[in-house]
């Protein structure tokens, strides 16, 4: 199937390239001539509502919000596609992410993929889980001469691979892109840190400035030669996406920054607490179920309610719906009938019930940092007031 898809993508590029002057800046013409047939190549017929829902009503707050295309796996969408006219400004400057597509993806609890396209350029985003900021992992010029660098993930989509398999492949694409960008940049402009690492690896002193400069020059020449380019430049590659920097955060933004440098943004404090529960349950030494058992006991919060309760206990009426979150995690709902100041001791209690492999509980300022408005959790250099 992969070879067949590659051949079809290349034929599509050859046939459609000559149409660009006729459809430029006309969204309806772009959809009909470029986007609809390309989606069909990916195994989703836009004329069949069982495969593609056109003008699909999303889960956003605004009832009028509709995404241009929803690619369907049975009754559920697997990806949203937001279409623009050829040469639209959102595709010429793709960062920050298109606001419409971003809101559609963030407000969905099931859709993990999205694409922004003007028919020529396709920017594919993935979202690991609910409330995680979508990341660009693949940028495709659908009208280029060669498609060989970009069709592998598309072939999985066309074969209707499971969502988890698509996510793993998307992360691989993103990691590949980041490594390529780093290699390309390090050939042209190697850093002192890279030079020190190289010298240490080959058993040479790394504390002399002249030695570092010499190492960088040799590195550029040697690695450039391995690329096979006389001018020490790497061969040309298709456009490679890079993750956008953390979005500017307003006073209502909630953030977790982890010790490995990752940053998660959340649109409210309840989503942030769900993120903390996810972190704790995934890192608890005794496993998820033991962690949920620990936090399902009362911890002195309002009404002496449990911090989390099984969704089945809410459905049966054992616990009322109102104090607990609308969104669940692993079949549990979290207590959220508290202001942000009162949520601080609850978050600390959630962390205390987690035991890491080190035998210690995760700590604010060690395993993670938190920004939550109107509380004593702050990350000054990520806020607007810094």
CSV table of N, CA, C and O in Angstrom, one decimal, residues 6-123:
chain,number,residue,atom,x,y,z
A,6,UNK,N,2.5,6.4,-2.4
A,6,UNK,CA,3.5,7.3,-2.9
A,6,UNK,C,3.4,7.6,-4.3
A,6,UNK,O,3.5,8.8,-4.7
A,7,UNK,N,3.1,6.6,-5.2
A,7,UNK,CA,2.8,6.9,-6.6
A,7,UNK,C,1.7,7.8,-6.8
A,7,UNK,O,1.7,8.7,-7.6
A,8,UNK,N,0.6,7.6,-6.1
A,8,UNK,CA,-0.6,8.4,-6.2
A,8,UNK,C,-0.4,9.8,-5.8
A,8,UNK,O,-0.9,10.8,-6.4
A,9,UNK,N,0.4,10.0,-4.7
A,9,UNK,CA,0.7,11.4,-4.2
A,9,UNK,C,1.5,12.1,-5.2
A,9,UNK,O,1.3,13.3,-5.4
A,10,UNK,N,2.5,11.4,-5.8
A,10,UNK,CA,3.3,12.1,-6.8
A,10,UNK,C,2.5,12.4,-8.1
A,10,UNK,O,2.7,13.5,-8.7
A,11,UNK,N,1.6,11.6,-8.5
A,11,UNK,CA,0.8,11.9,-9.7
A,11,UNK,C,-0.2,13.1,-9.3
A,11,UNK,O,-0.4,13.9,-10.2
A,12,UNK,N,-0.7,13.1,-8.1
A,12,UNK,CA,-1.5,14.2,-7.7
A,12,UNK,C,-0.7,15.5,-7.8
A,12,UNK,O,-1.3,16.5,-8.3
A,13,UNK,N,0.5,15.5,-7.3
A,13,UNK,CA,1.3,16.8,-7.3
A,13,UNK,C,1.5,17.2,-8.7
A,13,UNK,O,1.4,18.4,-9.0
A,14,UNK,N,1.8,16.3,-9.7
A,14,UNK,CA,2.1,16.7,-11.0
A,14,UNK,C,0.8,17.2,-11.7
A,14,UNK,O,0.9,18.2,-12.5
A,15,UNK,N,-0.3,16.6,-11.4
A,15,UNK,CA,-1.6,17.0,-12.1
A,15,UNK,C,-2.1,18.3,-11.5
A,15,UNK,O,-2.7,19.1,-12.3
A,16,UNK,N,-2.0,18.6,-10.2
A,16,UNK,CA,-2.6,19.7,-9.6
A,16,UNK,C,-1.8,21.0,-9.6
A,16,UNK,O,-2.3,22.1,-9.4
A,17,UNK,N,-0.4,20.8,-9.7
A,17,UNK,CA,0.4,22.0,-9.6
A,17,UNK,C,0.0,23.1,-10.6
A,17,UNK,O,0.1,24.3,-10.3
A,18,UNK,N,-0.4,22.7,-11.8
A,18,UNK,CA,-0.8,23.7,-12.8
A,18,UNK,C,-2.1,24.4,-12.5
A,18,UNK,O,-2.4,25.4,-13.2
A,19,UNK,N,-2.8,24.0,-11.5
A,19,UNK,CA,-4.1,24.6,-11.2
A,19,UNK,C,-4.0,25.7,-10.2
A,19,UNK,O,-4.9,26.5,-9.9
A,20,UNK,N,-2.8,25.9,-9.6
A,20,UNK,CA,-2.6,26.8,-8.4
A,20,UNK,C,-3.0,28.2,-8.8
A,20,UNK,O,-3.6,29.0,-8.0
A,21,UNK,N,-2.6,28.7,-10.0
A,21,UNK,CA,-2.9,30.1,-10.4
A,21,UNK,C,-4.4,30.3,-10.6
A,21,UNK,O,-4.9,31.4,-10.4
A,22,UNK,N,-5.2,29.3,-10.8
A,22,UNK,CA,-6.6,29.4,-11.0
A,22,UNK,C,-7.4,29.4,-9.7
A,22,UNK,O,-8.5,29.9,-9.7
A,23,UNK,N,-6.9,28.8,-8.7
A,23,UNK,CA,-7.7,28.7,-7.4
A,23,UNK,C,-7.1,29.6,-6.3
A,23,UNK,O,-7.7,29.6,-5.2
A,24,UNK,N,-6.0,30.3,-6.5
A,24,UNK,CA,-5.4,31.0,-5.4
A,24,UNK,C,-6.3,32.1,-4.8
A,24,UNK,O,-7.1,32.8,-5.5
A,25,UNK,N,-6.3,32.1,-3.5
A,25,UNK,CA,-7.1,33.0,-2.7
A,25,UNK,C,-8.7,32.8,-2.8
A,25,UNK,O,-9.5,33.6,-2.5
A,26,UNK,N,-9.0,31.6,-3.3
A,26,UNK,CA,-10.5,31.3,-3.4
A,26,UNK,C,-10.7,29.9,-2.6
A,26,UNK,O,-10.3,28.9,-3.1
A,27,UNK,N,-11.3,30.0,-1.4
A,27,UNK,CA,-11.4,28.9,-0.6
A,27,UNK,C,-12.2,27.8,-1.2
A,27,UNK,O,-11.8,26.6,-1.1
A,28,UNK,N,-13.4,28.1,-1.8
A,28,UNK,CA,-14.2,27.1,-2.3
A,28,UNK,C,-13.5,26.4,-3.5
A,28,UNK,O,-13.6,25.1,-3.6
A,29,UNK,N,-12.8,27.1,-4.3
A,29,UNK,CA,-12.1,26.5,-5.4
A,29,UNK,C,-11.0,25.6,-4.9
A,29,UNK,O,-10.7,24.5,-5.5
A,30,UNK,N,-10.3,26.1,-3.9
A,30,UNK,CA,-9.2,25.3,-3.3
A,30,UNK,C,-9.7,24.0,-2.7
A,30,UNK,O,-9.1,23.0,-2.9
A,31,UNK,N,-10.8,24.0,-2.0
A,31,UNK,CA,-11.4,22.8,-1.5
A,31,UNK,C,-11.7,21.8,-2.6
A,31,UNK,O,-11.4,20.6,-2.6
A,32,UNK,N,-12.4,22.3,-3.6
A,32,UNK,CA,-12.9,21.4,-4.7
A,32,UNK,C,-11.8,20.8,-5.5
A,32,UNK,O,-11.8,19.7,-5.9
A,33,UNK,N,-10.7,21.7,-5.8
A,33,UNK,CA,-9.7,21.2,-6.8
A,33,UNK,C,-8.5,20.6,-6.1
A,33,UNK,O,-7.9,19.7,-6.7
A,34,UNK,N,-8.2,21.0,-4.8
A,34,UNK,CA,-7.0,20.5,-4.2
A,34,UNK,C,-7.2,19.7,-2.9
A,34,UNK,O,-6.6,18.6,-2.7
A,35,UNK,N,-8.1,20.2,-2.0
A,35,UNK,CA,-8.2,19.6,-0.7
A,35,UNK,C,-9.1,18.3,-0.8
A,35,UNK,O,-8.7,17.2,-0.3
A,36,UNK,N,-10.3,18.4,-1.4
A,36,UNK,CA,-11.1,17.2,-1.5
A,36,UNK,C,-10.5,16.0,-2.1
A,36,UNK,O,-10.5,14.9,-1.6
A,37,UNK,N,-9.8,16.2,-3.3
A,37,UNK,CA,-9.1,15.0,-3.9
A,37,UNK,C,-8.0,14.5,-3.1
A,37,UNK,O,-7.7,13.3,-3.1
A,38,UNK,N,-7.3,15.4,-2.3
A,38,UNK,CA,-6.2,14.9,-1.5
A,38,UNK,C,-6.7,14.1,-0.3
A,38,UNK,O,-6.1,13.0,0.0
A,39,UNK,N,-7.7,14.5,0.3
A,39,UNK,CA,-8.3,13.8,1.4
A,39,UNK,C,-8.8,12.4,0.9
A,39,UNK,O,-8.6,11.4,1.6
A,40,UNK,N,-9.3,12.3,-0.3
A,40,UNK,CA,-9.7,11.1,-0.9
A,40,UNK,C,-8.5,10.1,-1.1
A,40,UNK,O,-8.6,8.9,-0.9
A,41,UNK,N,-7.3,10.7,-1.5
A,41,UNK,CA,-6.1,9.9,-1.6
A,41,UNK,C,-5.8,9.3,-0.2
A,41,UNK,O,-5.2,8.2,-0.2
A,42,UNK,N,-6.1,9.9,0.9
A,42,UNK,CA,-5.8,9.4,2.2
A,42,UNK,C,-6.8,8.4,2.7
A,42,UNK,O,-6.7,8.0,3.8
A,43,UNK,N,-7.7,8.0,1.8
A,43,UNK,CA,-8.6,7.0,2.2
A,43,UNK,C,-10.0,7.4,2.8
A,43,UNK,O,-10.7,6.6,3.3
A,44,UNK,N,-10.3,8.7,2.6
A,44,UNK,CA,-11.5,9.3,3.2
A,44,UNK,C,-12.3,10.0,2.0
A,44,UNK,O,-11.8,11.1,1.6
A,45,UNK,N,-13.4,9.5,1.6
A,45,UNK,CA,-14.2,10.0,0.5
A,45,UNK,C,-15.0,11.2,1.1
A,45,UNK,O,-15.9,10.9,1.9
A,46,UNK,N,-14.8,12.4,0.6
A,46,UNK,CA,-15.5,13.5,1.1
A,46,UNK,C,-17.0,13.5,0.7
A,46,UNK,O,-17.8,14.3,1.3
A,47,UNK,N,-17.4,12.7,-0.3
A,47,UNK,CA,-18.8,12.6,-0.7
A,47,UNK,C,-19.5,11.5,0.2
A,47,UNK,O,-20.7,11.4,0.0
A,48,UNK,N,-18.8,10.8,1.1
A,48,UNK,CA,-19.4,9.8,1.9
A,48,UNK,C,-19.4,10.2,3.3
A,48,UNK,O,-18.4,10.3,4.0
A,49,UNK,N,-20.6,10.6,3.9
A,49,UNK,CA,-20.6,11.1,5.3
A,49,UNK,C,-20.2,10.0,6.3
A,49,UNK,O,-20.0,10.3,7.5
A,50,UNK,N,-20.2,8.7,5.9
A,50,UNK,CA,-19.7,7.7,6.8
A,50,UNK,C,-18.2,7.8,7.0
A,50,UNK,O,-17.6,7.3,8.0
A,51,UNK,N,-17.5,8.4,6.0
A,51,UNK,CA,-16.0,8.6,6.0
A,51,UNK,C,-15.6,10.0,6.4
A,51,UNK,O,-14.6,10.2,7.1
A,52,UNK,N,-16.3,11.0,5.9
A,52,UNK,CA,-16.0,12.4,6.2
A,52,UNK,C,-17.2,13.2,6.5
A,52,UNK,O,-18.2,13.1,5.7
A,53,UNK,N,-17.2,13.9,7.6
A,53,UNK,CA,-18.3,14.8,7.9
A,53,UNK,C,-17.9,16.2,7.5
A,53,UNK,O,-16.9,16.7,8.1
A,54,UNK,N,-18.6,16.8,6.5
A,54,UNK,CA,-18.2,18.2,6.1
A,54,UNK,C,-19.0,19.2,7.0
A,54,UNK,O,-20.1,19.0,7.3
A,55,UNK,N,-18.3,20.3,7.3
A,55,UNK,CA,-18.9,21.3,8.2
A,55,UNK,C,-19.4,20.6,9.5
A,55,UNK,O,-20.6,20.7,9.9
A,56,UNK,N,-18.5,19.9,10.2
A,56,UNK,CA,-18.8,19.1,11.3
A,56,UNK,C,-18.9,20.0,12.6
A,56,UNK,O,-18.0,20.7,12.9
A,57,UNK,N,-20.0,19.8,13.3
A,57,UNK,CA,-20.2,20.6,14.5
A,57,UNK,C,-19.3,20.1,15.6
A,57,UNK,O,-19.4,18.9,16.0
A,58,UNK,N,-18.4,20.9,16.2
A,58,UNK,CA,-17.4,20.4,17.2
A,58,UNK,C,-18.0,20.6,18.6
A,58,UNK,O,-19.1,21.0,18.8
A,59,UNK,N,-17.1,20.2,19.5
A,59,UNK,CA,-17.5,20.2,21.0
A,59,UNK,C,-17.2,21.5,21.6
A,59,UNK,O,-17.2,21.7,22.8
A,60,UNK,N,-16.9,22.6,20.8
A,60,UNK,CA,-16.6,23.9,21.4
A,60,UNK,C,-17.8,24.5,22.0
A,60,UNK,O,-19.0,24.1,21.8
A,61,UNK,N,-17.6,25.5,22.8
A,61,UNK,CA,-18.7,26.2,23.5
A,61,UNK,C,-19.7,26.8,22.6
A,61,UNK,O,-20.9,26.8,22.7
A,62,UNK,N,-19.1,27.4,21.5
A,62,UNK,CA,-20.0,28.1,20.5
A,62,UNK,C,-20.7,27.1,19.6
A,62,UNK,O,-20.1,26.3,18.9
A,63,UNK,N,-22.0,27.2,19.6
A,63,UNK,CA,-22.8,26.2,18.9
A,63,UNK,C,-22.5,26.3,17.4
A,63,UNK,O,-22.7,25.4,16.6
A,64,UNK,N,-22.1,27.5,16.9
A,64,UNK,CA,-21.9,27.8,15.5
A,64,UNK,C,-20.6,27.2,15.0
A,64,UNK,O,-20.4,27.2,13.8
A,65,UNK,N,-19.7,26.8,15.9
A,65,UNK,CA,-18.4,26.4,15.5
A,65,UNK,C,-18.5,25.1,14.7
A,65,UNK,O,-19.0,24.1,15.2
A,66,UNK,N,-17.9,25.1,13.5
A,66,UNK,CA,-17.9,23.9,12.6
A,66,UNK,C,-16.5,23.8,12.0
A,66,UNK,O,-16.1,24.8,11.4
A,67,UNK,N,-16.0,22.6,12.0
A,67,UNK,CA,-14.7,22.4,11.4
A,67,UNK,C,-15.0,21.9,9.9
A,67,UNK,O,-16.0,21.3,9.7
A,68,UNK,N,-14.1,22.3,9.0
A,68,UNK,CA,-14.4,22.0,7.6
A,68,UNK,C,-14.6,20.5,7.3
A,68,UNK,O,-15.5,20.1,6.6
A,69,UNK,N,-13.7,19.7,7.8
A,69,UNK,CA,-13.8,18.3,7.6
A,69,UNK,C,-13.5,17.5,8.9
A,69,UNK,O,-12.6,17.9,9.6
A,70,UNK,N,-14.2,16.5,9.1
A,70,UNK,CA,-13.9,15.5,10.2
A,70,UNK,C,-13.7,14.2,9.6
A,70,UNK,O,-14.6,13.6,9.0
A,71,UNK,N,-12.5,13.6,9.7
A,71,UNK,CA,-12.2,12.3,9.1
A,71,UNK,C,-12.7,11.3,10.2
A,71,UNK,O,-12.2,11.3,11.3
A,72,UNK,N,-13.5,10.3,9.7
A,72,UNK,CA,-14.2,9.5,10.7
A,72,UNK,C,-13.6,8.1,10.7
A,72,UNK,O,-13.2,7.5,9.8
A,73,UNK,N,-13.5,7.6,12.0
A,73,UNK,CA,-13.3,6.2,12.3
A,73,UNK,C,-14.6,5.7,12.8
A,73,UNK,O,-14.9,5.8,14.0
A,74,UNK,N,-15.5,5.1,12.0
A,74,UNK,CA,-16.8,4.7,12.4
A,74,UNK,C,-17.6,5.9,12.8
A,74,UNK,O,-17.8,6.8,12.0
A,75,UNK,N,-18.1,5.9,14.0
A,75,UNK,CA,-19.0,7.0,14.5
A,75,UNK,C,-18.2,8.2,15.1
A,75,UNK,O,-18.7,9.2,15.4
A,76,UNK,N,-16.9,8.0,15.3
A,76,UNK,CA,-16.1,9.0,15.9
A,76,UNK,C,-15.1,9.6,15.0
A,76,UNK,O,-14.4,8.9,14.2
A,77,UNK,N,-14.8,10.9,15.0
A,77,UNK,CA,-13.8,11.6,14.2
A,77,UNK,C,-12.4,11.2,14.7
A,77,UNK,O,-12.2,11.2,16.0
A,78,UNK,N,-11.5,11.0,13.8
A,78,UNK,CA,-10.1,10.7,14.2
A,78,UNK,C,-9.2,11.9,14.0
A,78,UNK,O,-8.2,12.1,14.7
A,79,UNK,N,-9.6,12.8,13.1
A,79,UNK,CA,-8.9,14.0,12.8
A,79,UNK,C,-9.8,15.1,12.3
A,79,UNK,O,-10.8,14.8,11.6
A,80,UNK,N,-9.4,16.3,12.6
A,80,UNK,CA,-10.1,17.5,12.1
A,80,UNK,C,-9.2,18.1,11.0
A,80,UNK,O,-8.0,18.2,11.2
A,81,UNK,N,-9.8,18.6,9.9
A,81,UNK,CA,-9.1,19.4,8.9
A,81,UNK,C,-9.7,20.7,8.7
A,81,UNK,O,-10.9,20.8,8.4
A,82,UNK,N,-8.9,21.8,8.9
A,82,UNK,CA,-9.4,23.1,8.8
A,82,UNK,C,-8.8,23.7,7.5
A,82,UNK,O,-7.6,23.7,7.3
A,83,UNK,N,-9.6,24.1,6.5
A,83,UNK,CA,-9.2,24.5,5.2
A,83,UNK,C,-9.2,26.0,5.0
A,83,UNK,O,-10.0,26.7,5.6
A,84,UNK,N,-8.2,26.4,4.3
A,84,UNK,CA,-8.0,27.8,4.0
A,84,UNK,C,-7.8,28.0,2.4
A,84,UNK,O,-7.5,27.0,1.8
A,85,UNK,N,-8.0,29.2,1.9
A,85,UNK,CA,-7.7,29.4,0.5
A,85,UNK,C,-6.2,29.2,0.2
A,85,UNK,O,-5.4,29.5,1.1
A,86,UNK,N,-5.9,28.8,-1.0
A,86,UNK,CA,-4.5,28.7,-1.3
A,86,UNK,C,-3.7,30.0,-1.1
A,86,UNK,O,-4.2,31.1,-1.5
A,87,UNK,N,-2.6,30.0,-0.5
A,87,UNK,CA,-1.7,31.1,-0.1
A,87,UNK,C,-2.3,32.0,1.0
A,87,UNK,O,-2.0,33.1,1.2
A,88,UNK,N,-3.2,31.4,1.8
A,88,UNK,CA,-3.7,32.1,3.0
A,88,UNK,C,-2.6,32.4,4.0
A,88,UNK,O,-1.7,31.6,4.2
A,89,UNK,N,-2.7,33.5,4.7
A,89,UNK,CA,-1.6,34.0,5.6
A,89,UNK,C,-1.4,33.0,6.7
A,89,UNK,O,-0.3,32.9,7.2
A,90,UNK,N,-2.4,32.3,7.2
A,90,UNK,CA,-2.2,31.3,8.3
A,90,UNK,C,-1.2,30.2,7.9
A,90,UNK,O,-0.6,29.6,8.8
A,91,UNK,N,-1.1,29.9,6.6
A,91,UNK,CA,-0.2,28.9,6.1
A,91,UNK,C,1.2,29.5,5.9
A,91,UNK,O,2.2,28.7,5.9
A,92,UNK,N,1.3,30.8,5.6
A,92,UNK,CA,2.6,31.4,5.3
A,92,UNK,C,3.3,31.6,6.7
A,92,UNK,O,4.6,31.7,6.7
A,93,UNK,N,2.6,31.8,7.7
A,93,UNK,CA,3.2,32.0,9.1
A,93,UNK,C,2.4,31.1,10.0
A,93,UNK,O,1.6,31.5,10.8
A,94,UNK,N,2.8,29.7,10.0
A,94,UNK,CA,2.0,28.8,10.8
A,94,UNK,C,2.1,28.8,12.3
A,94,UNK,O,1.5,28.0,12.9
A,95,UNK,N,3.0,29.6,12.8
A,95,UNK,CA,3.1,29.7,14.3
A,95,UNK,C,2.8,31.1,14.7
A,95,UNK,O,3.4,32.0,14.1
A,96,UNK,N,2.0,31.3,15.7
A,96,UNK,CA,1.3,30.3,16.5
A,96,UNK,C,0.2,29.6,15.7
A,96,UNK,O,-0.2,30.0,14.6
A,97,UNK,N,-0.3,28.5,16.3
A,97,UNK,CA,-1.3,27.7,15.6
A,97,UNK,C,-2.6,28.4,15.3
A,97,UNK,O,-3.0,29.3,16.1
A,98,UNK,N,-3.2,28.1,14.2
A,98,UNK,CA,-4.5,28.6,13.8
A,98,UNK,C,-5.5,28.5,15.0
A,98,UNK,O,-5.6,27.4,15.6
A,99,UNK,N,-6.1,29.6,15.4
A,99,UNK,CA,-6.9,29.6,16.6
A,99,UNK,C,-8.1,28.7,16.5
A,99,UNK,O,-8.5,28.0,17.5
A,100,UNK,N,-8.7,28.6,15.3
A,100,UNK,CA,-9.9,27.8,15.2
A,100,UNK,C,-9.6,26.3,15.4
A,100,UNK,O,-10.2,25.6,16.2
A,101,UNK,N,-8.5,25.8,14.7
A,101,UNK,CA,-8.2,24.4,14.8
A,101,UNK,C,-7.7,24.1,16.2
A,101,UNK,O,-8.0,23.0,16.8
A,102,UNK,N,-7.0,25.0,16.8
A,102,UNK,CA,-6.5,24.8,18.2
A,102,UNK,C,-7.7,24.6,19.2
A,102,UNK,O,-7.7,23.7,20.0
A,103,UNK,N,-8.7,25.5,19.0
A,103,UNK,CA,-9.8,25.4,20.0
A,103,UNK,C,-10.6,24.1,19.7
A,103,UNK,O,-11.1,23.5,20.7
A,104,UNK,N,-10.8,23.7,18.4
A,104,UNK,CA,-11.5,22.5,18.1
A,104,UNK,C,-10.8,21.3,18.8
A,104,UNK,O,-11.5,20.4,19.4
A,105,UNK,N,-9.5,21.2,18.7
A,105,UNK,CA,-8.7,20.1,19.2
A,105,UNK,C,-8.7,20.1,20.7
A,105,UNK,O,-8.9,19.1,21.4
A,106,UNK,N,-8.5,21.3,21.3
A,106,UNK,CA,-8.4,21.3,22.8
A,106,UNK,C,-9.8,21.0,23.5
A,106,UNK,O,-9.8,20.5,24.6
A,107,UNK,N,-10.9,21.3,22.8
A,107,UNK,CA,-12.2,21.1,23.3
A,107,UNK,C,-12.7,19.7,23.0
A,107,UNK,O,-13.8,19.3,23.5
A,108,UNK,N,-12.0,18.9,22.3
A,108,UNK,CA,-12.4,17.5,22.0
A,108,UNK,C,-11.7,16.6,23.0
A,108,UNK,O,-10.5,16.7,23.3
A,109,UNK,N,-12.5,15.6,23.5
A,109,UNK,CA,-11.9,14.6,24.4
A,109,UNK,C,-11.4,13.4,23.6
A,109,UNK,O,-10.9,12.4,24.2
A,110,UNK,N,-11.6,13.3,22.3
A,110,UNK,CA,-11.3,12.1,21.6
A,110,UNK,C,-10.4,12.4,20.4
A,110,UNK,O,-9.6,11.6,20.0
A,111,UNK,N,-10.5,13.6,19.7
A,111,UNK,CA,-9.8,13.8,18.5
A,111,UNK,C,-8.3,14.2,18.8
A,111,UNK,O,-8.1,15.1,19.6
A,112,UNK,N,-7.4,13.4,18.3
A,112,UNK,CA,-6.0,13.6,18.6
A,112,UNK,C,-5.1,14.2,17.5
A,112,UNK,O,-4.0,14.5,17.7
A,113,UNK,N,-5.8,14.3,16.3
A,113,UNK,CA,-5.0,14.8,15.2
A,113,UNK,C,-5.8,16.0,14.5
A,113,UNK,O,-7.0,16.0,14.5
A,114,UNK,N,-5.0,16.9,13.9
A,114,UNK,CA,-5.7,18.0,13.2
A,114,UNK,C,-4.7,18.4,12.1
A,114,UNK,O,-3.5,18.3,12.2
A,115,UNK,N,-5.3,19.0,11.0
A,115,UNK,CA,-4.5,19.5,9.9
A,115,UNK,C,-5.0,20.8,9.5
A,115,UNK,O,-6.2,21.1,9.4
A,116,UNK,N,-4.1,21.7,9.3
A,116,UNK,CA,-4.4,23.0,8.7
A,116,UNK,C,-3.8,23.0,7.3
A,116,UNK,O,-2.6,22.7,7.1
A,117,UNK,N,-4.6,23.4,6.3
A,117,UNK,CA,-4.2,23.3,4.9
A,117,UNK,C,-4.7,24.3,4.0
A,117,UNK,O,-5.8,24.8,4.2
A,118,UNK,N,-3.9,24.7,3.0
A,118,UNK,CA,-4.4,25.6,1.9
A,118,UNK,C,-4.4,24.8,0.6
A,118,UNK,O,-4.4,25.4,-0.5
A,119,UNK,N,-4.3,23.5,0.7
A,119,UNK,CA,-4.3,22.7,-0.5
A,119,UNK,C,-2.9,22.3,-0.9
A,119,UNK,O,-2.6,21.2,-1.4
A,120,UNK,N,-2.0,23.2,-0.8
A,120,UNK,CA,-0.6,22.9,-1.1
A,120,UNK,C,0.1,22.5,0.2
A,120,UNK,O,0.7,21.4,0.2
A,121,UNK,N,0.1,23.3,1.2
A,121,UNK,CA,0.8,23.0,2.4
A,121,UNK,C,-0.2,22.3,3.4
A,121,UNK,O,-1.3,22.8,3.6
A,122,UNK,N,0.2,21.2,4.0
A,122,UNK,CA,-0.5,20.6,5.1
A,122,UNK,C,0.3,20.5,6.3
A,122,UNK,O,1.4,19.9,6.3
A,123,UNK,N,-0.2,21.2,7.4
A,123,UNK,CA,0.5,21.1,8.7
A,123,UNK,C,-0.3,20.2,9.6
A,123,UNK,O,-1.4,20.6,10.0
